[in-house]
PDB file of C-alpha atoms in Angstrom:
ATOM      1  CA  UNK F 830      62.641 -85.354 163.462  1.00  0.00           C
ATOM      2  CA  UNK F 831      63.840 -84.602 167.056  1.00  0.00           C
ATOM      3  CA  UNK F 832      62.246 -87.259 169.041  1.00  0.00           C
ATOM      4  CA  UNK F 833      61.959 -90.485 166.418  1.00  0.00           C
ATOM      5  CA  UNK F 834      64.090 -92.463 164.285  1.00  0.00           C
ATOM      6  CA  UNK F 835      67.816 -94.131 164.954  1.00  0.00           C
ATOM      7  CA  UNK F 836      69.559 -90.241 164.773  1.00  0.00           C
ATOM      8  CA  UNK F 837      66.960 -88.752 167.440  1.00  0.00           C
ATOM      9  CA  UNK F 838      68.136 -85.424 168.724  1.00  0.00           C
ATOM     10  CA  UNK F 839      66.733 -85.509 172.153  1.00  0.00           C
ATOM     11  CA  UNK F 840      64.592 -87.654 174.635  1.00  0.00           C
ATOM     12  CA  UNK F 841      60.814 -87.127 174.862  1.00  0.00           C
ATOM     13  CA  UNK F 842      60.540 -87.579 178.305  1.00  0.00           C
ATOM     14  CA  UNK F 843      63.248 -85.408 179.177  1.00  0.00           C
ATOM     15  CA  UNK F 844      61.634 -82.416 181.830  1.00  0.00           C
ATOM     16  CA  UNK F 845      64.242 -79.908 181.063  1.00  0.00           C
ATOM     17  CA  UNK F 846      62.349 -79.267 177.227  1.00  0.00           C
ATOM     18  CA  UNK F 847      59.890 -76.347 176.573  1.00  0.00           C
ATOM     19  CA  UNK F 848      58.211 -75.139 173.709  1.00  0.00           C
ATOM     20  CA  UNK F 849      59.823 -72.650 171.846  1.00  0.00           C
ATOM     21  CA  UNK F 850      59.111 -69.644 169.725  1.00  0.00           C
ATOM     22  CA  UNK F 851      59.743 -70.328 166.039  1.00  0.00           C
ATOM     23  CA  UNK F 852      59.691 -68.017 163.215  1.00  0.00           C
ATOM     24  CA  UNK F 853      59.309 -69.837 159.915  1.00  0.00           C
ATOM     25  CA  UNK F 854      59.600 -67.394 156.636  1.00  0.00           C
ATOM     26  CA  UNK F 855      58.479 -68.453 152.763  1.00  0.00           C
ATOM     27  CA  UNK F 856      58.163 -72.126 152.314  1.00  0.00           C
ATOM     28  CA  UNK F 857      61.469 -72.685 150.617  1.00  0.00           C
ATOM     29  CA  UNK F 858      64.339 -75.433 150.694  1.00  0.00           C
ATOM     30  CA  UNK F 859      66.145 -73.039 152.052  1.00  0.00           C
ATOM     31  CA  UNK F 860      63.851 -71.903 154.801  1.00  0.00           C
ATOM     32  CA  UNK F 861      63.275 -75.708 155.652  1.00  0.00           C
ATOM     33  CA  UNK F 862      67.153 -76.070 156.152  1.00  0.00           C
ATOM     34  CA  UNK F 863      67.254 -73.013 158.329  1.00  0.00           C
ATOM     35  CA  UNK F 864      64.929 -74.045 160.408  1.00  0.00           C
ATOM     36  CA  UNK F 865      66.137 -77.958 160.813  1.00  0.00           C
ATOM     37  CA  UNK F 866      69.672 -76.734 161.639  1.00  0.00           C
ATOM     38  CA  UNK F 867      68.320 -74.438 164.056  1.00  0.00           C
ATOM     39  CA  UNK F 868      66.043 -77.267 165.551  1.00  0.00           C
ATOM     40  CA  UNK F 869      68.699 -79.819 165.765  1.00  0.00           C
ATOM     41  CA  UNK F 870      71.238 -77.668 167.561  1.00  0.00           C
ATOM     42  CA  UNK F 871      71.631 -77.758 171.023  1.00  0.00           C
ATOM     43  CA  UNK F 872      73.714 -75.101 173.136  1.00  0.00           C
ATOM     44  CA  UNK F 873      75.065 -75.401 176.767  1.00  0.00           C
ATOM     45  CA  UNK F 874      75.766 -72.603 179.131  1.00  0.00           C
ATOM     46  CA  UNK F 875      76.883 -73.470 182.794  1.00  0.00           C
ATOM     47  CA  UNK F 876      74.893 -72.473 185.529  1.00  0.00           C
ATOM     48  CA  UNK F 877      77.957 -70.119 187.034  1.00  0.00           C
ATOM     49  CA  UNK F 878      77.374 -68.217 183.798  1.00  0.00           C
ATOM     50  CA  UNK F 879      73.816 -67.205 184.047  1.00  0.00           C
ATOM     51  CA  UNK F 880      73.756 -66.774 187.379  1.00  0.00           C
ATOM     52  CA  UNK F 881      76.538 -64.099 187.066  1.00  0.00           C
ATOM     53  CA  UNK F 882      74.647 -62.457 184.244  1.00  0.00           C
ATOM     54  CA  UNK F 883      71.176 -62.559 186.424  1.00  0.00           C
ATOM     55  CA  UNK F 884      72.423 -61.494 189.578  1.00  0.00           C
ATOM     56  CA  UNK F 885      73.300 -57.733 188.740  1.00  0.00           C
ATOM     57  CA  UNK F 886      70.240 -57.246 186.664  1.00  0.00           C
ATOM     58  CA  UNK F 887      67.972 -58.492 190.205  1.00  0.00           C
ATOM     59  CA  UNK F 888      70.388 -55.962 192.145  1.00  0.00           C
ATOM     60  CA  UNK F 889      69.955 -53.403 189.425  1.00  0.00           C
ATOM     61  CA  UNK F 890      66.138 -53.234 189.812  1.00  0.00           C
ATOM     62  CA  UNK F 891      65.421 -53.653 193.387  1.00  0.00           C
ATOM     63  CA  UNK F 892      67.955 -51.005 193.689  1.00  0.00           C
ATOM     64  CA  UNK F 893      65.434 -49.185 191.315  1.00  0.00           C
ATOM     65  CA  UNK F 894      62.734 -50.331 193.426  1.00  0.00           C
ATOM     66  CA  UNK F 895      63.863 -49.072 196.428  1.00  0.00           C
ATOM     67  CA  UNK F 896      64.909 -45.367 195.395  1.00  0.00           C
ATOM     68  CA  UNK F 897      61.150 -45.092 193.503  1.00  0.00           C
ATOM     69  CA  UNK F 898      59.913 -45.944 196.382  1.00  0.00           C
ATOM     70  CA  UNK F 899      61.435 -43.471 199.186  1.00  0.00           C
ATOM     71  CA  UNK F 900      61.009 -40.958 196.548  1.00  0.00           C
ATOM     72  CA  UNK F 901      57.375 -41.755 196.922  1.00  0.00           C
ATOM     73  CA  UNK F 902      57.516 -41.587 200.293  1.00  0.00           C
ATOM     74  CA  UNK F 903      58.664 -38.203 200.273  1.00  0.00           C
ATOM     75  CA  UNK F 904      56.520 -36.570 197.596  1.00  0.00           C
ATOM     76  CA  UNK F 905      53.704 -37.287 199.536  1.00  0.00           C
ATOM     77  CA  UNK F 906      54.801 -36.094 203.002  1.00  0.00           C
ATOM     78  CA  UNK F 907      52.358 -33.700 203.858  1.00  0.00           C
ATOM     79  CA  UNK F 908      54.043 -30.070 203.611  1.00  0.00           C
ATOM     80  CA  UNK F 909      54.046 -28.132 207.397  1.00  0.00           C
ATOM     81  CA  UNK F 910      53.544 -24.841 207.137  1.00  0.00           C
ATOM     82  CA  UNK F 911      56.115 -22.318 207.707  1.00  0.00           C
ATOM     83  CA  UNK F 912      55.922 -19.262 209.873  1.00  0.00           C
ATOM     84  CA  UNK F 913      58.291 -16.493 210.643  1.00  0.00           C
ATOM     85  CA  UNK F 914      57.945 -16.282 214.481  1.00  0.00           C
ATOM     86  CA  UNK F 915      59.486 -12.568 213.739  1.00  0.00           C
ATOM     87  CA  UNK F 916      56.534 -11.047 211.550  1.00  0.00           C
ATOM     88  CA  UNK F 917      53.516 -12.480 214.084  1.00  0.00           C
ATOM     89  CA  UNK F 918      51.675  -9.786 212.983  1.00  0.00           C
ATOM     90  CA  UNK F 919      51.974 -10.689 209.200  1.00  0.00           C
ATOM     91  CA  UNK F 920      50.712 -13.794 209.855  1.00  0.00           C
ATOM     92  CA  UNK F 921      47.928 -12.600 211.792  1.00  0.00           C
ATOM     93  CA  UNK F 922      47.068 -10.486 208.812  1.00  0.00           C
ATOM     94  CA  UNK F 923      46.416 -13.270 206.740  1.00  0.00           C
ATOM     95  CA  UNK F 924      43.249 -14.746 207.669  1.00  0.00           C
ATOM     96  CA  UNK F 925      40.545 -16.506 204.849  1.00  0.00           C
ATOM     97  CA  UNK F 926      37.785 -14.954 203.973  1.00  0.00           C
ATOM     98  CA  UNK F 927      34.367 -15.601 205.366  1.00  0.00           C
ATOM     99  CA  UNK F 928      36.241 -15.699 209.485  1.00  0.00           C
ATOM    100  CA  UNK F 929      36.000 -13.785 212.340  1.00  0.00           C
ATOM    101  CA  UNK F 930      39.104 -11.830 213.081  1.00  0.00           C
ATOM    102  CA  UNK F 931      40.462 -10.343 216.343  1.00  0.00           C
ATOM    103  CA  UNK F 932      39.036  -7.012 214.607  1.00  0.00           C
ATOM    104  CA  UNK F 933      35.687  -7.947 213.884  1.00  0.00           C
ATOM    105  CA  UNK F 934      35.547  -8.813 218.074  1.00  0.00           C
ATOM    106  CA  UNK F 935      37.461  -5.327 219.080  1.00  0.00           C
ATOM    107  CA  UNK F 936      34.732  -3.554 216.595  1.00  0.00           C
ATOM    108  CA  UNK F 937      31.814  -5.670 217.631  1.00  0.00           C
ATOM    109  CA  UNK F 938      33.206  -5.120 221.321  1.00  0.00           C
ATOM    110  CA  UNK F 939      33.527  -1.539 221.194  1.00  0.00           C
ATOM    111  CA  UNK F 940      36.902  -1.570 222.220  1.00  0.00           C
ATOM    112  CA  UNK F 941      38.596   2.193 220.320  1.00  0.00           C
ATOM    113  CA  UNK F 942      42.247   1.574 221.549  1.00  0.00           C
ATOM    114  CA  UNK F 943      42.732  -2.586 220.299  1.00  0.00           C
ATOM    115  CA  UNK F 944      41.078  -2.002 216.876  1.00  0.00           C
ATOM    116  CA  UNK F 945      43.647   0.781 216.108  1.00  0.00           C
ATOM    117  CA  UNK F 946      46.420  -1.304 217.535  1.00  0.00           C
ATOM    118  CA  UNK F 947      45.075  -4.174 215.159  1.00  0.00           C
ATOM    119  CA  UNK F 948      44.568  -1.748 212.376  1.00  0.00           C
ATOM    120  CA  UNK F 949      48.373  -1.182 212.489  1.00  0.00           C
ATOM    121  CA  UNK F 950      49.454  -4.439 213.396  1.00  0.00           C
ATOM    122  CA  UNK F 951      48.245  -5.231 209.082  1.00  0.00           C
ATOM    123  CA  UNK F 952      44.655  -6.995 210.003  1.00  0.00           C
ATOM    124  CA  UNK F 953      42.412  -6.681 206.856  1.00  0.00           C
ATOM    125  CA  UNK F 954      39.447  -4.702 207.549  1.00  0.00           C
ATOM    126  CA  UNK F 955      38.055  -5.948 204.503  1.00  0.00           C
ATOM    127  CA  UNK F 956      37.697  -9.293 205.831  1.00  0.00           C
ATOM    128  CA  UNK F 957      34.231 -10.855 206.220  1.00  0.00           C
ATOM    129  CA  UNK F 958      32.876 -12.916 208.393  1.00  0.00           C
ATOM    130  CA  UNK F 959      30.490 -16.133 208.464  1.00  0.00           C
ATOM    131  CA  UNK F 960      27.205 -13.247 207.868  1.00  0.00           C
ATOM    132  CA  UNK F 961      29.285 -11.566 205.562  1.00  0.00           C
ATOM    133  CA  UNK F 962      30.042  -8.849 207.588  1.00  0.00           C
ATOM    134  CA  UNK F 963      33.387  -6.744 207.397  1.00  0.00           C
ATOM    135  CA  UNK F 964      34.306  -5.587 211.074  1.00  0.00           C
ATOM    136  CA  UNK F 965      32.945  -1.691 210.374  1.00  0.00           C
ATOM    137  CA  UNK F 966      29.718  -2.855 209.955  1.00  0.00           C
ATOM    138  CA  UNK F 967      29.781  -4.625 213.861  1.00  0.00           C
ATOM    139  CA  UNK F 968      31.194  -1.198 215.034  1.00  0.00           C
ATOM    140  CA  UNK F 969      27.994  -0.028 216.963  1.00  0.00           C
ATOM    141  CA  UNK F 970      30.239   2.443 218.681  1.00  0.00           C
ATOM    142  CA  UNK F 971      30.133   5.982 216.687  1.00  0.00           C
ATOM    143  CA  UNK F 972      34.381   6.066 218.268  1.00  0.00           C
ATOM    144  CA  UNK F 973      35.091   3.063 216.683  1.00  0.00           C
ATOM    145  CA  UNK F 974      33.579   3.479 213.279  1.00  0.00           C
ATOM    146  CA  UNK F 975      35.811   7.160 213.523  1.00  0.00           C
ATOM    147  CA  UNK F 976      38.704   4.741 214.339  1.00  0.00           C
ATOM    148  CA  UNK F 977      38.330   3.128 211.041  1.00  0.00           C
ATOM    149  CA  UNK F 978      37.745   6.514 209.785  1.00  0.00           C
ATOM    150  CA  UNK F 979      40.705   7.671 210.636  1.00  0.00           C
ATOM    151  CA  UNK F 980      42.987   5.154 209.890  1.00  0.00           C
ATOM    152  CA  UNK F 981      41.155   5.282 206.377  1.00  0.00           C
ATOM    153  CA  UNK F 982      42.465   8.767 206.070  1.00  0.00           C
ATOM    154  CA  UNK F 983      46.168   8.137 207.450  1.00  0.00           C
ATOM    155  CA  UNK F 984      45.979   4.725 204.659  1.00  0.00           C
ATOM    156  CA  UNK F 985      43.981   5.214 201.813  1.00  0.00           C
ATOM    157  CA  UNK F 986      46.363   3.236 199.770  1.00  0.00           C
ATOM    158  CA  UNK F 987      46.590   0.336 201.926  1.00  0.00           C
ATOM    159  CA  UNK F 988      43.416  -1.346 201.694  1.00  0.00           C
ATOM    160  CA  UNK F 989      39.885  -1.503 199.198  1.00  0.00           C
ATOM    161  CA  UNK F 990      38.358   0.568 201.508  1.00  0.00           C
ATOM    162  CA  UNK F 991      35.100   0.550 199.332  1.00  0.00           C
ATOM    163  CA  UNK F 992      35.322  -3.580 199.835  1.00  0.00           C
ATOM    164  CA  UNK F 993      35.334  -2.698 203.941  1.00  0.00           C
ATOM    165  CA  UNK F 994      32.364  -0.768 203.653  1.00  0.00           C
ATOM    166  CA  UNK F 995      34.298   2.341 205.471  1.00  0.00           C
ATOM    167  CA  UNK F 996      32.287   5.053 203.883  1.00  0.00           C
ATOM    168  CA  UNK F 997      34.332   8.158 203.986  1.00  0.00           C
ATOM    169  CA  UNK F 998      38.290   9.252 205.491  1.00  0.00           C
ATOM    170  CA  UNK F 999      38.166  11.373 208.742  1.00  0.00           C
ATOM    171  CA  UNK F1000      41.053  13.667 208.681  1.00  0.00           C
ATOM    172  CA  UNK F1001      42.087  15.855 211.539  1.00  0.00           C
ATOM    173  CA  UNK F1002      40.745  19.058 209.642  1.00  0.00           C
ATOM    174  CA  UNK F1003      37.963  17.868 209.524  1.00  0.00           C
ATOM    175  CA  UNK F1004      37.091  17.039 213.034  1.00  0.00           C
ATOM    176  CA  UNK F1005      38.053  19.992 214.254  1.00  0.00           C
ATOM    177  CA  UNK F1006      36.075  21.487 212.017  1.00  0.00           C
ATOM    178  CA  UNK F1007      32.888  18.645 213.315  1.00  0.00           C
ATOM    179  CA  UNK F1008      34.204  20.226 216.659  1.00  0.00           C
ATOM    180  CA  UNK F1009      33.673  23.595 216.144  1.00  0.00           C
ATOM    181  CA  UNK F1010      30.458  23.337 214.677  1.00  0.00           C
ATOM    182  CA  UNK F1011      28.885  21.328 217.479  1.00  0.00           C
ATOM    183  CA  UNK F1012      30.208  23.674 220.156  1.00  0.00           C
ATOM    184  CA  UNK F1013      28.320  26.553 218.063  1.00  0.00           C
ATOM    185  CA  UNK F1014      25.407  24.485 218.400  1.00  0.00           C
ATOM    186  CA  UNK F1015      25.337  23.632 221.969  1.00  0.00           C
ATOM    187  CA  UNK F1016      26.247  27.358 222.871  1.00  0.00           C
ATOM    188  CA  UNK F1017      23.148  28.079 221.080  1.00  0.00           C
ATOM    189  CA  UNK F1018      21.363  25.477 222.346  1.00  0.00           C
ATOM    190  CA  UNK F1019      22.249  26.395 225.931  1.00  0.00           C
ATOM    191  CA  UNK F1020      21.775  30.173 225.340  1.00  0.00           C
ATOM    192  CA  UNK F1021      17.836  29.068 224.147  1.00  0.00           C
ATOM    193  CA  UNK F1022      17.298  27.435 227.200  1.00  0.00           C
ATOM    194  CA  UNK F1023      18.535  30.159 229.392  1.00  0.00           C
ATOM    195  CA  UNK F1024      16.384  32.401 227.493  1.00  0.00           C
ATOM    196  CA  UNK F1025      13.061  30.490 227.798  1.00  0.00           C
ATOM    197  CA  UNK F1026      13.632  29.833 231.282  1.00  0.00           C
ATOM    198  CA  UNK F1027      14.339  33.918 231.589  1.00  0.00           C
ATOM    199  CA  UNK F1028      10.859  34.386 230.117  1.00  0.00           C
ATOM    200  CA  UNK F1029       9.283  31.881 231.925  1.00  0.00           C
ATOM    201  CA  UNK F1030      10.774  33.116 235.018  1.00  0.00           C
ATOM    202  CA  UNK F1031       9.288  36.497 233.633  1.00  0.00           C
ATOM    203  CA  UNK F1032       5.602  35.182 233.528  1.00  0.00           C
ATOM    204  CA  UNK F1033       5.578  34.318 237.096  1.00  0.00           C
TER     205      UNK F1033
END
């Protein structure tokens, strides 16, 4: 119908044709007249035309392209952290669990006057470290354990002080009380000895 008889609608050989998508409905004269007046119509557009139409959708999209793209590029820039150089000692009182802190070494070191300073610089004391250790436990100084012990009492509401293993407060009643008591017990202590070594001296 295209391609043979005297009234052929087009050439054969011609490199420009392509098949085409056809939708054919119920097998009626009608149908069949649709579809040969479709088939035997030919429609030019100028190549000015379509290029004017294709050009601003290619823009369009690599326009797209481009802006998906740097907003990839900055979704997955790696966040920096940010520190208030003004509250150093907040951030140093922020450590995970399961580290050594500067107070486990000032307890494990002994050292009474930097584990108070750290104590109120906001280090956690209930912070453990790679033995599971919180830094009371490496006190092996009876001063610094009473460090904690007092800071306890000054801060009960600041920290789990069950979770840092501090087992009691020590308030200043009650080591002057602690105080008393052991200089009644050395008195007597010392007024034993003097007495043995008056009856000893006796003996002789």
């Amino acid at each position: 119908m295209l391609f043979d008889g005297d009234k052929a609608q087009s050439v054969l050989q011609a490199c420009d044709i392509r098949p085409l998508p056809l939708t054919v409905h119920r097998p009626t004269l009608k149908e069949a007249k649709r579809v040969y007046n479709n088939l035997t119509q030919l429609y030019y557009e100028t190549e000015c035309s379509i290029m004017g139409e294709v050009l601003p959708l290619v823009e369009n999209v690599t326009k797209f392209v481009q802006s998906t793209e740097a907003r990839e590029e900055i979704s997955v820039a790696p966040e920096e952290p940010i520190l208030d150089s003004s509250s150093s000692h907040e951030a140093m009182a922020i450590p995970s669990n399961n580290a050594t802190t500067p107070l486990h070494e000032a307890a494990k070191a002994g050292n009474v006057e930097q584990t108070m300073e750290l104590l109120e610089q906001g280090l956690d004391p209930c912070i453990k470290d790679e033995r599971g250790k919180t830094p009371y436990l490496l006190a092996s100084d009876k001063e610094v354990r009473n460090t904690f012990r007092r800071f306890m009492a000054l801060n009960l509401d600041k920290w789990d002080w069950h979770a840092a293993e501090v087992p009691s407060a020590l308030t200043k009643e009650m080591e002057e009380s602690q105080a008393a008591k052991q200089a009644e017990k050395d008195a007597k202590k010392k007024a034993r000895a003097k007495e043995l070594k008056k009856q000893k001296k006796a003996r002789e």
